[in-house]
Amino acid sequence: MSNVGATLLPVLGGFFFLYFCHYTRFYVRRLRGYALFFLSACVGFGLVSGSYLVCEFVQAYVPALFQAWEQFAPANDGHAGTFIGSFLLSIALLGLNVTTSEDEQSRKVVQDEGNDLEYLLNDSLERAKLVLVVLRDRQVYVGFVTSNVDPNSKKEYARILKVASGYRTPETRHVRITTRYTNVLREISEHGDGPKHVRLDDLNVVIPADHISAVSYFNTGIEHLFDEKVPSVSDNSDGEDFLSPGQ
């Protein structure tokens, strides 16, 4: 193995570990260019040091295994064995993934480094709180967040389980609710599916993050958001809540 090829292995191992380890993958995928290369090189240096220590330990305490390793990477071939070992060590360290999940680390990244949109959507997802989403074309959705913007994906979108939908008037900027899905949601909850075999997934809407104009928590008591000519979500003849039966 050439010296150039061998010395690139630690950097490659560092990148491989950072990219696939649950603890780091969501952070590094927000990095670009030289920042990612420099971090990979730093991790690669640590892998080389670890590989060297492992080789020294095996040579001292498991000589038979060390001799077998020398057949694969002769000691007289520079430090190729140590460099190859650093890449293998990066693979072995991926065993850390069993101690956590992608979803757990994804939420942690949003809490630590996410923008306000990601944080609000994540909080709504964890606390099962209604949100009001206004799109750039003035379309409006009220619902529960079922999937947040994924820090691991270049496609930034959120998924909302619709409870109601409508639009924002261009003149007054008030919100008009035109469709409510509470009856369908109730039937699905009670019978497993809704009218015409509508399933819960059928009420999900996928919204690209760059199409969102505004997001807020939705409180069924904020009547001032709605046009006076349209009943607000808490204003109905029976005085029932927006999510209660009968709507």
mmCIF file of C-alpha atoms in Angstrom, residues 5-225:
data_model
loop_
_atom_site.group_PDB
_atom_site.id
_atom_site.type_symbol
_atom_site.label_atom_id
_atom_site.label_comp_id
_atom_site.label_asym_id
_atom_site.label_seq_id
_atom_site.Cartn_x
_atom_site.Cartn_y
_atom_site.Cartn_z
ATOM 1 C CA GLY A 5 -3.189 5.753 0.376
ATOM 2 C CA ALA A 6 -2.357 4.633 3.899
ATOM 3 C CA THR A 7 -2.366 8.127 5.340
ATOM 4 C CA LEU A 8 -5.777 8.861 3.805
ATOM 5 C CA LEU A 9 -7.332 5.919 5.616
ATOM 6 C CA PRO A 10 -7.531 7.661 9.041
ATOM 7 C CA VAL A 11 -9.283 10.668 7.478
ATOM 8 C CA LEU A 12 -11.665 8.348 5.670
ATOM 9 C CA GLY A 13 -12.214 6.437 8.903
ATOM 10 C CA GLY A 14 -12.892 9.677 10.752
ATOM 11 C CA PHE A 15 -15.460 10.735 8.169
ATOM 12 C CA PHE A 16 -17.039 7.257 8.168
ATOM 13 C CA PHE A 17 -17.418 7.311 11.950
ATOM 14 C CA LEU A 18 -18.784 10.862 12.077
ATOM 15 C CA TYR A 19 -21.245 10.217 9.277
ATOM 16 C CA PHE A 20 -22.722 6.959 10.559
ATOM 17 C CA CYS A 21 -22.464 7.247 14.347
ATOM 18 C CA HIS A 22 -25.827 8.250 15.847
ATOM 19 C CA TYR A 23 -24.117 10.607 18.299
ATOM 20 C CA THR A 24 -22.450 12.689 15.595
ATOM 21 C CA ARG A 25 -24.179 12.169 12.249
ATOM 22 C CA PHE A 26 -26.847 14.841 12.723
ATOM 23 C CA TYR A 27 -24.257 17.436 13.736
ATOM 24 C CA VAL A 28 -21.747 16.779 10.939
ATOM 25 C CA ARG A 29 -24.366 16.781 8.212
ATOM 26 C CA ARG A 30 -24.824 20.459 8.955
ATOM 27 C CA LEU A 31 -21.133 21.060 8.266
ATOM 28 C CA ARG A 32 -19.729 21.876 4.848
ATOM 29 C CA GLY A 33 -16.388 21.776 3.052
ATOM 30 C CA TYR A 34 -13.214 22.374 5.040
ATOM 31 C CA ALA A 35 -14.967 22.266 8.414
ATOM 32 C CA LEU A 36 -16.078 18.687 7.780
ATOM 33 C CA PHE A 37 -12.660 17.684 6.411
ATOM 34 C CA PHE A 38 -10.836 19.212 9.380
ATOM 35 C CA LEU A 39 -13.116 17.457 11.880
ATOM 36 C CA SER A 40 -12.677 14.156 10.036
ATOM 37 C CA ALA A 41 -8.893 14.600 10.184
ATOM 38 C CA CYS A 42 -9.015 15.295 13.928
ATOM 39 C CA VAL A 43 -11.073 12.177 14.554
ATOM 40 C CA GLY A 44 -8.739 10.269 12.222
ATOM 41 C CA PHE A 45 -5.766 11.325 14.361
ATOM 42 C CA GLY A 46 -7.549 9.918 17.405
ATOM 43 C CA LEU A 47 -8.252 6.689 15.527
ATOM 44 C CA VAL A 48 -4.570 6.355 14.570
ATOM 45 C CA SER A 49 -3.556 6.824 18.201
ATOM 46 C CA GLY A 50 -6.097 4.238 19.294
ATOM 47 C CA SER A 51 -4.995 1.827 16.582
ATOM 48 C CA TYR A 52 -1.346 2.202 17.633
ATOM 49 C CA LEU A 53 -2.178 1.443 21.264
ATOM 50 C CA VAL A 54 -4.216 -1.595 20.241
ATOM 51 C CA CYS A 55 -1.340 -2.876 18.104
ATOM 52 C CA GLU A 56 1.117 -2.422 20.988
ATOM 53 C CA PHE A 57 -1.220 -4.228 23.376
ATOM 54 C CA VAL A 58 -1.779 -7.141 20.965
ATOM 55 C CA GLN A 59 1.957 -7.437 20.275
ATOM 56 C CA ALA A 60 2.707 -7.594 23.995
ATOM 57 C CA TYR A 61 -0.102 -9.854 25.188
ATOM 58 C CA VAL A 62 -1.415 -11.733 22.133
ATOM 59 C CA PRO A 63 1.670 -12.307 19.974
ATOM 60 C CA ALA A 64 0.020 -15.016 17.854
ATOM 61 C CA LEU A 65 -2.686 -12.576 16.772
ATOM 62 C CA PHE A 66 -0.077 -9.897 16.084
ATOM 63 C CA GLN A 67 1.880 -12.263 13.854
ATOM 64 C CA ALA A 68 -1.268 -13.054 11.894
ATOM 65 C CA TRP A 69 -1.895 -9.321 11.520
ATOM 66 C CA GLU A 70 1.652 -8.831 10.173
ATOM 67 C CA GLN A 71 0.865 -11.270 7.386
ATOM 68 C CA PHE A 72 -1.841 -8.850 6.276
ATOM 69 C CA ALA A 73 0.057 -5.619 6.997
ATOM 70 C CA PRO A 74 3.828 -6.207 7.326
ATOM 71 C CA ALA A 75 5.623 -4.052 9.876
ATOM 72 C CA ASN A 76 8.271 -3.092 7.305
ATOM 73 C CA ASP A 77 5.597 -1.431 5.146
ATOM 74 C CA GLY A 78 5.782 1.865 7.010
ATOM 75 C CA HIS A 79 2.854 2.334 9.356
ATOM 76 C CA ALA A 80 0.318 0.810 6.971
ATOM 77 C CA GLY A 81 -0.880 -1.622 9.631
ATOM 78 C CA THR A 82 -1.634 1.174 12.071
ATOM 79 C CA PHE A 83 -3.445 3.194 9.407
ATOM 80 C CA ILE A 84 -5.501 0.202 8.259
ATOM 81 C CA GLY A 85 -6.271 -0.540 11.896
ATOM 82 C CA SER A 86 -7.534 3.019 12.369
ATOM 83 C CA PHE A 87 -10.155 2.492 9.679
ATOM 84 C CA LEU A 88 -11.182 -0.857 11.151
ATOM 85 C CA LEU A 89 -11.401 0.828 14.546
ATOM 86 C CA SER A 90 -13.836 3.410 13.133
ATOM 87 C CA ILE A 91 -16.102 0.541 12.046
ATOM 88 C CA ALA A 92 -15.835 -1.164 15.433
ATOM 89 C CA LEU A 93 -16.746 2.063 17.247
ATOM 90 C CA LEU A 94 -20.072 2.147 15.416
ATOM 91 C CA GLY A 95 -21.113 -0.387 18.027
ATOM 92 C CA LEU A 96 -21.897 2.714 20.106
ATOM 93 C CA ASN A 97 -25.077 3.005 18.038
ATOM 94 C CA VAL A 98 -26.722 0.316 20.167
ATOM 95 C CA THR A 99 -26.676 2.718 23.143
ATOM 96 C CA THR A 100 -28.958 5.285 21.510
ATOM 97 C CA SER A 101 -31.421 5.708 18.659
ATOM 98 C CA GLU A 102 -31.473 7.967 15.615
ATOM 99 C CA ASP A 103 -34.731 9.568 16.731
ATOM 100 C CA GLU A 104 -33.336 10.395 20.174
ATOM 101 C CA GLN A 105 -30.237 12.044 18.759
ATOM 102 C CA SER A 106 -32.231 13.836 16.058
ATOM 103 C CA ARG A 107 -34.404 15.451 18.731
ATOM 104 C CA LYS A 108 -31.303 16.368 20.729
ATOM 105 C CA VAL A 109 -29.768 18.147 17.727
ATOM 106 C CA VAL A 110 -32.976 20.120 17.189
ATOM 107 C CA GLN A 111 -32.980 21.150 20.860
ATOM 108 C CA ASP A 112 -29.276 22.070 20.841
ATOM 109 C CA GLU A 113 -28.788 23.622 17.414
ATOM 110 C CA GLY A 114 -32.149 23.785 15.685
ATOM 111 C CA ASN A 115 -33.756 27.010 14.528
ATOM 112 C CA ASP A 116 -36.990 28.340 16.013
ATOM 113 C CA LEU A 117 -39.136 26.493 13.479
ATOM 114 C CA GLU A 118 -37.505 23.147 14.208
ATOM 115 C CA TYR A 119 -37.710 23.728 17.947
ATOM 116 C CA LEU A 120 -41.420 24.617 17.910
ATOM 117 C CA LEU A 121 -42.340 21.669 15.688
ATOM 118 C CA ASN A 122 -40.280 19.301 17.831
ATOM 119 C CA ASP A 123 -41.895 20.595 21.013
ATOM 120 C CA SER A 124 -45.345 20.171 19.485
ATOM 121 C CA LEU A 125 -44.445 16.628 18.429
ATOM 122 C CA GLU A 126 -43.232 15.617 21.895
ATOM 123 C CA ARG A 127 -46.046 17.314 23.827
ATOM 124 C CA ALA A 128 -48.826 16.471 21.334
ATOM 125 C CA LYS A 129 -49.864 20.127 21.076
ATOM 126 C CA LEU A 130 -51.927 21.569 18.245
ATOM 127 C CA VAL A 131 -50.160 23.940 15.882
ATOM 128 C CA LEU A 132 -51.411 26.482 13.382
ATOM 129 C CA VAL A 133 -49.353 26.414 10.161
ATOM 130 C CA VAL A 134 -49.677 29.211 7.612
ATOM 131 C CA LEU A 135 -48.133 28.643 4.177
ATOM 132 C CA ARG A 136 -46.779 31.258 1.806
ATOM 133 C CA ASP A 137 -49.827 30.807 -0.450
ATOM 134 C CA ARG A 138 -52.055 31.601 2.598
ATOM 135 C CA GLN A 139 -53.241 28.009 2.959
ATOM 136 C CA VAL A 140 -53.739 27.190 6.659
ATOM 137 C CA TYR A 141 -53.568 23.890 8.540
ATOM 138 C CA VAL A 142 -54.405 23.141 12.161
ATOM 139 C CA GLY A 143 -53.156 19.805 13.422
ATOM 140 C CA PHE A 144 -50.656 17.672 15.264
ATOM 141 C CA VAL A 145 -47.042 17.362 14.167
ATOM 142 C CA THR A 146 -46.316 13.714 13.334
ATOM 143 C CA SER A 147 -42.858 14.229 11.823
ATOM 144 C CA ASN A 148 -40.461 17.126 12.292
ATOM 145 C CA VAL A 149 -37.882 18.551 9.908
ATOM 146 C CA ASP A 150 -35.169 15.894 9.770
ATOM 147 C CA PRO A 151 -31.638 17.207 10.487
ATOM 148 C CA ASN A 152 -30.357 14.098 8.726
ATOM 149 C CA SER A 153 -32.042 14.896 5.423
ATOM 150 C CA LYS A 154 -31.456 17.510 2.753
ATOM 151 C CA LYS A 155 -35.208 17.494 2.144
ATOM 152 C CA GLU A 156 -36.524 19.645 4.969
ATOM 153 C CA TYR A 157 -40.204 19.060 5.513
ATOM 154 C CA ALA A 158 -42.677 18.443 8.320
ATOM 155 C CA ARG A 159 -45.715 16.185 8.406
ATOM 156 C CA ILE A 160 -48.963 17.378 10.014
ATOM 157 C CA LEU A 161 -52.026 15.312 10.958
ATOM 158 C CA LYS A 162 -54.821 17.649 9.869
ATOM 159 C CA VAL A 163 -57.549 18.554 12.344
ATOM 160 C CA ALA A 164 -58.775 21.511 10.294
ATOM 161 C CA SER A 165 -57.768 23.489 7.235
ATOM 162 C CA GLY A 166 -58.594 26.798 5.670
ATOM 163 C CA TYR A 167 -56.939 29.942 4.399
ATOM 164 C CA ARG A 168 -55.830 33.398 5.441
ATOM 165 C CA THR A 169 -57.734 36.290 3.926
ATOM 166 C CA PRO A 170 -55.526 38.711 1.961
ATOM 167 C CA GLU A 171 -57.436 41.773 3.157
ATOM 168 C CA THR A 172 -57.627 41.286 6.924
ATOM 169 C CA ARG A 173 -55.056 38.471 7.377
ATOM 170 C CA HIS A 174 -57.667 36.670 9.486
ATOM 171 C CA VAL A 175 -57.869 32.889 9.357
ATOM 172 C CA ARG A 176 -60.950 31.224 7.898
ATOM 173 C CA ILE A 177 -61.469 27.562 8.786
ATOM 174 C CA THR A 178 -63.250 25.886 5.877
ATOM 175 C CA THR A 179 -62.862 22.179 6.664
ATOM 176 C CA ARG A 180 -62.807 20.264 9.941
ATOM 177 C CA TYR A 181 -61.753 16.634 10.161
ATOM 178 C CA THR A 182 -62.816 15.906 13.745
ATOM 179 C CA ASN A 183 -65.707 13.618 12.747
ATOM 180 C CA VAL A 184 -63.416 11.542 10.555
ATOM 181 C CA LEU A 185 -60.730 11.412 13.252
ATOM 182 C CA ARG A 186 -63.299 10.292 15.806
ATOM 183 C CA GLU A 187 -64.594 7.496 13.547
ATOM 184 C CA ILE A 188 -61.065 6.307 12.849
ATOM 185 C CA SER A 189 -60.354 6.305 16.592
ATOM 186 C CA GLU A 190 -63.509 4.313 17.366
ATOM 187 C CA HIS A 191 -63.712 1.945 14.388
ATOM 188 C CA GLY A 192 -60.209 1.775 12.910
ATOM 189 C CA ASP A 193 -61.131 3.602 9.715
ATOM 190 C CA GLY A 194 -63.347 6.453 8.600
ATOM 191 C CA PRO A 195 -65.927 6.944 5.857
ATOM 192 C CA LYS A 196 -65.000 5.210 2.600
ATOM 193 C CA HIS A 197 -62.172 3.436 4.451
ATOM 194 C CA VAL A 198 -60.236 6.630 5.119
ATOM 195 C CA ARG A 199 -57.174 5.872 7.251
ATOM 196 C CA LEU A 200 -55.307 8.096 9.680
ATOM 197 C CA ASP A 201 -52.383 8.407 7.258
ATOM 198 C CA ASP A 202 -54.749 9.847 4.656
ATOM 199 C CA LEU A 203 -55.144 12.958 6.813
ATOM 200 C CA ASN A 204 -51.409 13.659 6.943
ATOM 201 C CA VAL A 205 -50.060 16.529 4.887
ATOM 202 C CA VAL A 206 -46.355 16.922 4.075
ATOM 203 C CA ILE A 207 -45.199 20.531 4.139
ATOM 204 C CA PRO A 208 -41.765 21.666 2.872
ATOM 205 C CA ALA A 209 -40.113 23.925 5.427
ATOM 206 C CA ASP A 210 -39.432 26.646 2.865
ATOM 207 C CA HIS A 211 -43.182 26.832 2.087
ATOM 208 C CA ILE A 212 -44.056 27.761 5.667
ATOM 209 C CA SER A 213 -44.785 31.428 6.346
ATOM 210 C CA ALA A 214 -45.629 31.144 10.059
ATOM 211 C CA VAL A 215 -46.188 28.551 12.765
ATOM 212 C CA SER A 216 -47.649 28.965 16.225
ATOM 213 C CA TYR A 217 -49.146 26.856 18.956
ATOM 214 C CA PHE A 218 -52.898 26.666 18.487
ATOM 215 C CA ASN A 219 -55.169 27.663 21.343
ATOM 216 C CA THR A 220 -58.866 27.015 20.840
ATOM 217 C CA GLY A 221 -59.669 30.159 22.824
ATOM 218 C CA ILE A 222 -57.988 32.741 20.592
ATOM 219 C CA GLU A 223 -61.062 33.921 18.717
ATOM 220 C CA HIS A 224 -59.397 37.094 17.504
ATOM 221 C CA LEU A 225 -57.532 35.106 14.847
#
